XYZ file of C-alpha atoms in Angstrom:
630
model
C 0.165 0.008 0.019
C 1.032 3.676 -0.907
C 2.118 5.304 2.772
C 2.088 8.813 3.091
C 2.409 11.600 5.952
C 1.528 15.119 6.246
C 4.606 17.199 6.770
C 2.673 19.251 9.546
C 2.866 15.905 11.349
C 6.866 16.285 12.014
C 9.173 18.820 13.489
C 12.157 20.618 11.531
C 12.576 22.400 8.425
C 10.655 21.103 5.447
C 14.180 19.765 4.130
C 14.642 17.783 7.397
C 10.888 16.332 7.267
C 11.437 15.048 4.074
C 14.679 13.523 4.891
C 13.323 11.981 7.931
C 10.136 10.630 5.949
C 12.290 8.987 3.208
C 14.435 7.596 5.931
C 11.609 5.796 7.540
C 10.711 4.212 4.379
C 7.610 6.482 3.228
C 6.353 6.700 -0.356
C 4.839 10.183 -0.355
C 3.849 13.529 1.586
C 1.030 15.349 2.104
C 2.441 18.942 1.820
C 1.211 21.219 4.112
C 0.567 24.559 2.555
C 2.708 26.730 5.489
C 5.517 24.325 5.178
C 5.767 25.404 1.347
C 5.013 29.099 2.118
C 8.264 28.838 4.575
C 10.408 27.060 2.349
C 13.334 28.705 0.510
C 12.917 27.428 -2.690
C 10.394 27.215 -5.791
C 7.600 24.560 -6.440
C 9.733 23.061 -9.050
C 13.057 22.854 -6.590
C 10.789 20.978 -4.140
C 9.513 18.703 -6.757
C 12.987 17.633 -7.506
C 13.867 17.473 -3.819
C 11.119 14.996 -3.264
C 11.745 12.865 -6.318
C 15.405 12.687 -5.426
C 14.346 11.400 -1.997
C 12.298 8.926 -3.443
C 8.923 10.580 -2.198
C 5.849 11.725 -4.516
C 3.750 14.545 -3.359
C 0.442 13.126 -2.961
C -1.775 15.912 -1.584
C -1.261 19.745 -1.411
C -3.355 20.910 1.500
C -5.515 22.824 2.840
C -7.548 24.955 0.591
C -9.940 26.667 2.949
C -13.506 28.606 2.986
C -14.362 27.763 -0.672
C -17.954 26.057 -0.968
C -20.841 27.911 -0.251
C -19.896 31.263 -0.499
C -21.732 34.574 -2.046
C -20.767 35.127 -5.633
C -17.838 37.778 -5.052
C -15.837 35.923 -2.490
C -16.462 32.532 -4.615
C -14.972 34.341 -7.607
C -11.782 35.499 -5.553
C -11.639 31.934 -4.193
C -11.278 30.388 -7.830
C -8.795 32.867 -8.498
C -7.092 31.705 -5.321
C -7.415 28.339 -6.355
C -5.630 28.816 -9.759
C -2.458 30.183 -8.180
C -2.483 26.890 -6.105
C -2.837 24.776 -9.201
C 0.173 26.472 -10.736
C 2.083 25.491 -7.860
C 0.551 22.005 -7.985
C 1.340 21.412 -11.541
C 5.104 22.788 -10.932
C 5.686 20.427 -7.904
C 3.801 17.498 -9.360
C 1.188 17.122 -6.729
C -1.889 15.876 -8.337
C -4.656 16.384 -5.502
C -5.795 19.455 -3.563
C -7.687 19.269 -0.355
C -10.563 21.529 0.137
C -11.871 21.374 3.644
C -15.402 22.256 4.627
C -16.043 25.909 4.984
C -15.767 27.536 8.647
C -16.569 30.986 7.360
C -19.074 33.176 8.805
C -19.733 34.311 5.220
C -20.949 30.608 4.354
C -24.476 30.210 3.626
C -26.143 26.731 4.520
C -27.083 25.630 0.736
C -25.891 22.235 -0.196
C -26.959 22.752 -3.847
C -24.669 25.812 -3.954
C -21.813 24.158 -2.375
C -22.077 21.387 -4.766
C -22.199 23.767 -7.781
C -19.192 25.685 -6.546
C -17.462 22.754 -6.024
C -18.197 21.445 -9.460
C -16.771 24.678 -11.250
C -13.444 24.090 -8.929
C -13.210 20.450 -10.070
C -13.775 21.600 -13.654
C -10.988 24.027 -13.424
C -8.587 21.665 -11.921
C -9.538 19.166 -14.661
C -8.131 21.487 -17.389
C -4.547 20.979 -15.606
C -5.401 17.301 -15.211
C -5.669 17.827 -11.376
C -8.346 16.453 -8.791
C -9.782 18.177 -5.600
C -10.867 16.133 -2.521
C -13.549 17.525 -0.473
C -13.431 16.655 3.344
C -15.694 17.443 6.290
C -14.049 19.407 9.077
C -15.485 18.218 12.355
C -15.995 21.873 13.119
C -17.283 22.984 9.777
C -20.051 25.237 9.864
C -22.472 23.615 7.913
C -20.674 20.372 6.682
C -19.026 18.348 9.557
C -20.016 14.874 8.809
C -18.484 12.399 6.082
C -21.985 11.779 5.008
C -22.607 15.282 4.352
C -19.777 16.122 2.525
C -20.497 12.734 0.249
C -23.999 13.745 -0.513
C -22.203 17.231 -1.908
C -19.702 15.332 -3.720
C -22.339 13.241 -5.313
C -24.654 16.119 -6.359
C -21.620 17.882 -7.704
C -21.074 15.052 -10.070
C -17.713 15.592 -11.533
C -14.941 13.168 -11.997
C -12.251 15.157 -10.929
C -14.185 15.729 -7.290
C -14.053 13.069 -4.820
C -14.096 12.518 -0.912
C -11.701 12.846 1.394
C -11.898 10.925 4.713
C -10.122 11.516 8.073
C -10.760 9.397 10.716
C -10.283 11.977 13.536
C -13.076 14.226 12.145
C -15.416 11.137 11.886
C -14.405 9.528 15.317
C -14.000 12.802 17.541
C -17.620 13.516 16.731
C -18.842 9.731 17.764
C -20.046 9.515 13.857
C -20.652 5.940 12.778
C -18.173 4.997 10.147
C -20.151 1.935 8.974
C -21.643 4.014 6.191
C -18.273 4.507 4.243
C -18.575 1.073 3.157
C -21.640 2.191 0.910
C -19.577 4.850 -0.755
C -18.088 4.062 -4.085
C -14.208 3.351 -3.587
C -13.061 5.278 -6.600
C -14.938 8.246 -5.336
C -12.682 8.117 -2.067
C -9.785 10.249 -3.250
C -7.412 10.235 -0.009
C -7.592 8.638 3.403
C -5.852 10.391 6.667
C -5.503 8.514 9.783
C -5.101 9.823 13.047
C -5.799 8.416 16.736
C -6.212 10.553 19.653
C -6.829 10.248 23.599
C -10.198 10.623 24.774
C -10.801 14.042 25.900
C -13.582 16.189 26.785
C -12.691 19.393 25.154
C -13.724 21.620 22.017
C -13.247 19.422 19.051
C -11.003 22.247 17.413
C -8.580 22.487 20.250
C -8.665 18.565 20.454
C -7.736 18.388 16.582
C -5.054 20.875 16.607
C -3.140 19.808 19.560
C -3.735 16.305 20.901
C -3.788 13.946 17.801
C -1.630 10.822 17.527
C -0.699 8.104 15.449
C -2.953 5.064 15.155
C -2.144 2.547 18.072
C -1.596 5.582 20.528
C -4.630 6.836 21.460
C -8.034 5.559 22.177
C -10.162 5.758 18.855
C -11.165 2.759 16.836
C -9.269 3.625 13.955
C -8.898 -0.155 12.977
C -12.612 -0.222 12.528
C -12.533 3.149 10.698
C -10.017 1.946 8.302
C -11.637 -1.572 7.824
C -14.890 0.661 6.286
C -12.664 2.244 3.857
C -11.294 -0.916 2.766
C -14.872 -2.345 2.366
C -15.504 0.628 0.449
C -13.261 -0.825 -2.203
C -10.462 2.194 -1.613
C -7.113 1.489 -3.040
C -5.456 5.095 -2.891
C -2.658 6.104 -0.298
C -2.867 5.742 3.517
C -1.791 8.858 5.125
C -1.142 10.301 8.485
C -2.315 13.946 9.322
C -1.422 14.628 13.040
C -1.302 17.838 14.754
C 0.272 17.356 18.040
C 2.429 19.664 20.201
C 4.812 17.055 21.704
C 5.435 15.884 18.057
C 6.279 19.653 17.206
C 9.237 19.195 19.467
C 10.306 15.538 19.195
C 13.476 14.783 17.064
C 11.823 14.033 13.483
C 13.590 10.895 12.816
C 12.009 9.267 15.639
C 8.403 10.510 14.928
C 8.514 9.269 11.662
C 9.722 5.920 12.709
C 6.628 6.004 14.987
C 4.636 6.880 11.935
C 5.586 4.422 9.928
C 5.126 1.713 12.722
C 1.803 3.145 13.225
C 0.707 2.454 9.572
C 2.179 -1.098 9.599
C 0.345 -1.855 12.793
C -2.891 -0.530 11.307
C -2.610 -2.379 8.068
C -1.774 -5.655 9.879
C -4.706 -5.314 12.036
C -7.195 -4.226 9.549
C -6.064 -7.521 7.487
C -6.339 -9.592 10.336
C -9.680 -8.768 10.899
C -10.744 -8.934 7.174
C -9.386 -12.368 6.808
C -11.878 -14.535 8.065
C -14.597 -12.724 5.631
C -14.248 -15.453 3.120
C -17.457 -14.916 1.609
C -16.900 -11.116 1.104
C -14.783 -9.414 -1.454
C -11.063 -10.209 -1.250
C -10.145 -6.830 0.165
C -6.265 -8.020 0.486
C -6.335 -8.508 -3.123
C -7.625 -4.917 -4.098
C -4.683 -3.639 -2.235
C -1.578 -4.976 -0.324
C -1.827 -4.984 3.280
C 1.059 -5.224 5.375
C 1.294 -8.613 7.214
C 4.118 -9.314 9.694
C 4.744 -12.481 11.635
C 1.888 -12.817 14.456
C 1.944 -10.764 17.513
C 4.293 -12.973 20.256
C 2.507 -14.904 22.697
C 4.509 -13.713 25.796
C 4.231 -15.780 29.054
C 5.923 -13.614 31.648
C 9.432 -12.182 32.634
C 12.219 -14.590 32.504
C 14.863 -12.167 34.153
C 15.578 -8.450 34.813
C 19.263 -7.424 34.024
C 21.195 -4.725 35.716
C 24.114 -2.743 34.780
C 26.923 -2.191 36.882
C 30.639 -2.212 37.696
C 32.788 -4.213 40.047
C 31.878 -1.995 43.056
C 28.183 -1.498 42.147
C 27.712 -4.905 41.424
C 28.750 -5.628 45.257
C 26.162 -3.011 46.518
C 23.323 -4.665 44.548
C 24.350 -8.192 45.931
C 23.956 -6.841 49.397
C 20.635 -5.327 48.624
C 19.473 -8.396 46.746
C 20.468 -10.420 49.920
C 18.482 -8.067 52.310
C 15.267 -8.589 49.665
C 15.701 -12.364 50.260
C 17.532 -13.376 46.958
C 20.306 -15.757 47.079
C 23.085 -15.906 44.623
C 23.046 -19.015 42.460
C 25.211 -18.657 39.832
C 27.873 -16.890 37.923
C 28.394 -16.659 34.146
C 30.372 -19.281 32.286
C 32.257 -16.419 30.329
C 31.311 -13.066 31.624
C 31.421 -10.876 35.039
C 27.447 -11.469 35.311
C 26.208 -13.053 38.573
C 22.589 -14.644 38.658
C 20.428 -13.827 41.835
C 17.093 -15.857 42.522
C 13.999 -15.824 44.865
C 10.969 -17.693 43.781
C 10.513 -17.132 39.942
C 12.313 -14.076 39.985
C 15.555 -14.096 38.334
C 17.941 -10.862 38.828
C 21.247 -10.674 36.684
C 23.849 -8.278 37.564
C 26.197 -7.673 34.619
C 29.620 -5.870 35.302
C 31.285 -7.080 32.242
C 33.779 -4.494 31.001
C 33.446 -3.438 27.049
C 29.582 -4.710 26.998
C 26.385 -3.530 26.330
C 25.407 -3.273 29.892
C 28.646 -1.596 31.013
C 28.165 0.861 28.389
C 24.539 1.598 29.929
C 26.269 1.832 33.344
C 28.644 4.637 31.949
C 25.758 6.589 30.650
C 23.045 6.080 33.200
C 24.766 4.535 36.550
C 23.404 1.354 38.133
C 20.121 0.892 36.281
C 18.271 -1.769 34.583
C 19.412 -2.454 31.161
C 17.443 -5.496 29.866
C 14.305 -7.232 30.154
C 13.834 -10.839 29.272
C 10.404 -12.274 28.434
C 9.232 -15.643 27.761
C 7.471 -16.618 24.453
C 6.732 -19.636 22.125
C 9.080 -18.277 19.335
C 11.783 -16.036 20.114
C 12.822 -15.750 16.317
C 9.395 -14.916 15.224
C 9.120 -12.328 17.913
C 12.109 -10.641 16.600
C 11.137 -10.942 13.080
C 7.940 -9.199 13.895
C 9.706 -6.483 15.887
C 12.413 -5.842 12.891
C 9.518 -5.560 10.431
C 7.557 -2.970 12.727
C 10.689 -0.923 12.729
C 12.669 -1.890 15.852
C 16.357 -2.568 15.631
C 17.672 -6.166 16.391
C 20.477 -6.608 18.869
C 23.096 -9.536 18.759
C 25.135 -10.078 22.003
C 28.316 -11.910 22.062
C 27.965 -15.608 22.858
C 30.614 -17.924 24.425
C 30.885 -21.748 23.818
C 27.997 -23.698 24.824
C 26.193 -20.876 25.645
C 22.724 -19.814 24.111
C 22.000 -17.251 21.807
C 18.918 -15.324 22.889
C 17.512 -13.317 20.361
C 16.787 -9.427 21.614
C 15.845 -6.089 20.225
C 16.372 -2.360 21.296
C 13.523 -0.927 23.122
C 12.696 3.057 22.896
C 15.099 4.664 25.026
C 17.973 2.228 24.389
C 17.254 -0.674 26.780
C 17.133 -4.444 25.541
C 14.499 -6.868 25.517
C 15.427 -10.631 25.084
C 13.237 -13.143 24.025
C 13.509 -16.399 26.116
C 12.272 -19.633 24.433
C 9.356 -21.327 26.630
C 10.889 -24.737 25.528
C 13.926 -23.801 27.854
C 11.839 -24.364 30.834
C 12.190 -22.599 34.213
C 16.006 -23.158 34.432
C 17.123 -24.183 30.779
C 18.737 -20.756 30.133
C 20.577 -20.481 33.355
C 21.691 -24.099 33.370
C 23.338 -23.235 29.569
C 24.797 -19.741 30.664
C 25.641 -20.001 34.369
C 27.740 -22.151 36.542
C 24.876 -22.917 39.170
C 25.986 -22.596 42.775
C 22.928 -23.293 45.154
C 24.000 -21.651 48.825
C 21.685 -23.543 51.136
C 22.715 -21.444 53.745
C 20.847 -18.423 52.274
C 17.478 -20.474 51.977
C 16.364 -19.216 55.192
C 16.544 -15.629 53.756
C 13.766 -16.148 51.318
C 11.042 -13.378 51.881
C 8.362 -15.070 50.151
C 8.705 -13.200 46.847
C 7.273 -15.288 43.954
C 7.030 -13.538 40.598
C 7.643 -10.072 39.044
C 4.127 -8.460 38.986
C 5.114 -5.414 36.865
C 7.679 -3.261 36.028
C 7.423 0.652 35.939
C 9.256 2.877 33.331
C 10.058 6.620 33.714
C 9.557 8.018 30.308
C 10.167 11.741 28.981
C 6.868 13.417 27.716
C 8.036 12.687 24.145
C 8.425 8.914 24.768
C 4.873 7.955 25.923
C 3.346 7.629 22.713
C 6.140 6.154 21.370
C 6.067 3.555 24.121
C 2.380 2.959 23.758
C 2.800 2.152 20.306
C 5.866 -0.015 20.610
C 4.459 -2.197 23.444
C 1.090 -2.769 21.191
C 2.401 -3.156 17.983
C 5.701 -5.178 18.692
C 4.797 -7.081 22.080
C 1.280 -7.324 21.822
C 0.136 -5.544 25.031
C -2.997 -3.694 25.612
C -2.804 -0.336 27.300
C -5.443 0.295 30.241
C -6.860 3.646 31.521
C -4.585 6.799 31.619
C -4.354 8.345 34.924
C -2.797 11.536 36.441
C -1.534 11.232 39.905
C -0.438 14.078 42.123
C 3.512 14.617 43.074
C 3.960 17.446 45.605
C 5.992 19.328 42.822
C 3.884 18.391 39.871
C 1.462 15.624 37.913
C 2.487 12.181 36.976
C 0.486 10.692 34.027
C 0.546 6.877 34.292
C -0.515 4.155 31.837
C -0.445 0.440 32.158
C 0.015 -1.964 29.608
C -0.425 -5.748 29.681
C -0.945 -9.191 27.742
C -4.254 -11.053 27.809
C -3.562 -13.184 30.754
C -1.335 -10.407 32.787
C 1.669 -12.466 32.870
C 3.494 -9.438 31.319
C 2.639 -6.130 32.878
C 4.412 -2.460 32.442
C 3.495 0.520 33.825
C 4.464 3.867 31.958
C 4.969 7.044 33.889
C 5.659 10.371 32.702
C 6.387 13.763 34.567
C 4.334 16.786 33.509
C 6.725 18.723 35.495
C 10.309 19.165 35.789
C 10.407 19.085 39.620
C 8.685 15.738 40.382
C 11.149 13.009 41.635
C 10.453 10.901 38.354
C 11.701 13.896 36.325
C 14.930 14.239 38.330
C 15.481 10.628 38.003
C 15.017 10.999 34.205
C 18.025 13.637 34.220
C 20.302 10.848 35.504
C 18.955 7.808 33.934
C 17.545 8.997 30.703
C 14.079 8.163 29.128
C 12.582 4.608 28.964
C 14.439 3.891 32.342
C 12.996 1.232 34.931
C 12.376 3.188 37.917
C 10.603 0.495 40.022
C 9.875 -3.302 39.939
C 6.928 -4.884 41.601
C 7.382 -8.254 43.164
C 4.198 -10.574 43.981
C 3.896 -12.217 47.291
C 1.068 -14.332 48.919
C 1.398 -12.729 52.395
C 2.602 -9.206 52.256
C 2.860 -9.028 56.056
C 5.022 -11.945 56.821
C 7.144 -10.613 53.620
C 7.545 -7.273 55.054
C 8.495 -8.443 58.716
C 11.098 -10.951 57.338
C 12.562 -8.086 55.088
C 12.775 -5.533 57.964
C 14.325 -8.079 60.029
C 17.187 -8.424 57.072
C 17.546 -4.539 56.878
C 15.310 -3.452 54.000
C 14.251 0.196 54.569
C 10.591 0.927 53.456
C 9.091 4.259 52.716
C 7.214 5.668 55.813
C 3.546 6.367 55.200
C 1.743 9.189 57.119
C -0.636 8.017 59.841
C -3.233 10.255 58.277
C -3.061 7.827 55.226
C -4.638 5.153 57.401
C -7.573 7.333 59.256
C -8.422 8.543 55.897
C -8.482 4.933 54.180
C -10.826 4.012 57.016
C -13.282 6.625 55.767
C -12.798 5.465 51.883
C -13.097 1.739 52.448
C -15.202 -0.333 54.875
C -12.223 -2.239 56.183
C -12.133 -4.839 58.963
C -10.294 -2.928 62.006
C -7.828 -5.796 62.661
C -6.826 -5.475 58.976
C -6.485 -1.648 59.083
C -4.603 -2.062 62.183
C -2.236 -4.566 60.450
C -1.857 -2.220 57.381
C -1.038 0.506 59.856
C 1.589 -1.360 61.686
C 3.631 -2.622 58.750
C 3.009 0.328 56.504
C 1.319 -1.564 53.781
C -0.850 0.644 51.270
C -4.441 -0.807 50.450
C -6.671 -0.484 47.165
C -9.926 -2.063 46.429
C -11.887 -2.532 43.112
C -14.999 -4.327 42.456
C -12.959 -7.245 41.554
C -10.358 -7.736 44.358
C -7.902 -6.091 46.663
C -4.106 -4.851 46.294
C -1.874 -4.679 49.102
C 1.532 -3.343 48.642
C 4.586 -1.373 50.003
C 7.738 0.522 48.516
C 11.406 0.036 49.622
C 13.413 3.274 49.890
C 15.435 4.602 46.573
C 18.929 2.984 45.557
C 21.382 4.766 43.497
C 19.685 6.119 40.332
C 16.360 6.370 42.017
C 15.404 2.644 41.137
C 13.147 1.138 44.097
C 11.098 -1.995 44.741
C 7.454 -2.835 45.371
C 5.972 -5.867 47.335
C 2.436 -6.262 46.096
C -0.278 -8.995 47.007
C -3.398 -9.294 44.798
C -6.268 -10.813 45.843
C -9.363 -12.245 43.737
C -9.624 -10.208 40.177
C -7.822 -6.969 41.283
C -6.246 -5.664 37.941
C -4.722 -2.373 38.544
C -1.666 -0.800 39.955
C -2.739 0.748 43.223
C -2.279 4.163 41.492
C -4.577 6.231 43.927
C -1.888 5.291 46.685
C 0.983 6.791 44.309
C 0.547 10.132 45.918
C 1.171 8.962 49.257
C 4.591 7.239 48.426
C 5.476 10.417 46.419
C 4.590 13.020 49.465
C 6.458 10.743 51.897
C 9.477 10.571 49.536
C 9.513 14.330 49.489
C 9.400 14.476 53.121
C 12.152 12.180 53.746
């Protein structure tokens, strides 16, 4: 499928945008008028530059306030259009976008609008150009695609067609199923945009908060599916107005953009494939078909970057948390610690990936290992979705574990389920069970979730990455109060909840999360939650071993008793142990946080009961306030 993107979607000069778009593998662009107006060059020169970069100029946009106007204004607009047609001919752009009128001079007369658009299309036809009419969600008299289609149909000109934009339809909660009944050859262009669900003026929403498909909450796949059912075979394009994207390095934005289209195509193809008795949509247009989403079944290990000194410090800390040293790597300065099904790896190997991460960010998590049925297929999907493969050096008799680079630079390794619980570690480590340390076990059994601290411009990248590459689905987006600003938090997880990540972004530069990011860089793990069955017993054992927990205000427990109907004995135990509590209709969540170690990293103990499926986010302000008062 021909993939395109509007130049307004990226930061930089027009030349820089074009280079980023070309490098990401796009076929064409929508040229935003302001980008050309501010370009130091002619239309001819721009046409040559885009051609040299392997790009076509698919659309020139926007042409505003044209249809349904009084005669004098209409005639002036026709002259304005002729000047735009001059430019389009010179640069090689075959199609102009005309968006529905927002002018106070416009009149509510669909027949007049159709007649005037017919005249515009007639003038375009003389130059072998075409015009696409798009309904703006805030158009004065035409805001729905059905209204725009009725005008296009009445205008009845071969060089006039419909332009569809998912944002304008889905932001108004208009039903897209009617699109399938529109003749595909009368849909001249398709623009896709996602967005978070917000309660605000639609114009402000559209101008500042759109996102790439897969980053927001709209049903963009269903919208695209209806366009394909109509028989559309033209370009698939992105038009994104987003304040954060305007600041983000355009090469990264362009990669996200391409990943979003590949995700959109693959999901639409998957949905349409079972419709064997319907037209073969995939035969009309070639949709991207990557390897299947990996079936993840849990975290195999968490790897820490260290040097010789910090490796000893981590070893002591892990011992206090009830972990025992169970092995050393056969060929590297790497040590394995274990408790229950949790494997923590400390990598202090010189001249390694881990050491480079340590030198950049200090003691920190540098890699996650996830279990899956087919690691090679998981990497193949990731690379086709524009992630980078990583190959680590492998010694004699050691296993090669396929890996990719996650946004921010850390690694994700895919560990074969066929290796079982211990196969990887038996192959790569000399195991050395320490029986004397078994009594230090604190009852920690599994990794519950891993929380990442992200820069503001990384949240959308991570939501799309986890969705398109790892097959995780995002949950509700929450805003949490830190004493010095707001934290936006969003969980992502697979269907059986064996893999959970929490993505946290500071909206202020003064929060602890923001200060940690200044050291660790974006995409860094800032806390690890470990599951237990009896949190009170685990906390007692860890306190006895020297683990220090974040103290919680007594006022928290007084307030808790007013919010949740708790047994007084349980409330007393929570207060005495310093354990936080949350309740949902499905179950309860008991948790507690350790104090920070170097780099701001800390641990969480968590106990879930019944079907509790969140992360105790309402208690995060109590933790953050306590840390601020320490």
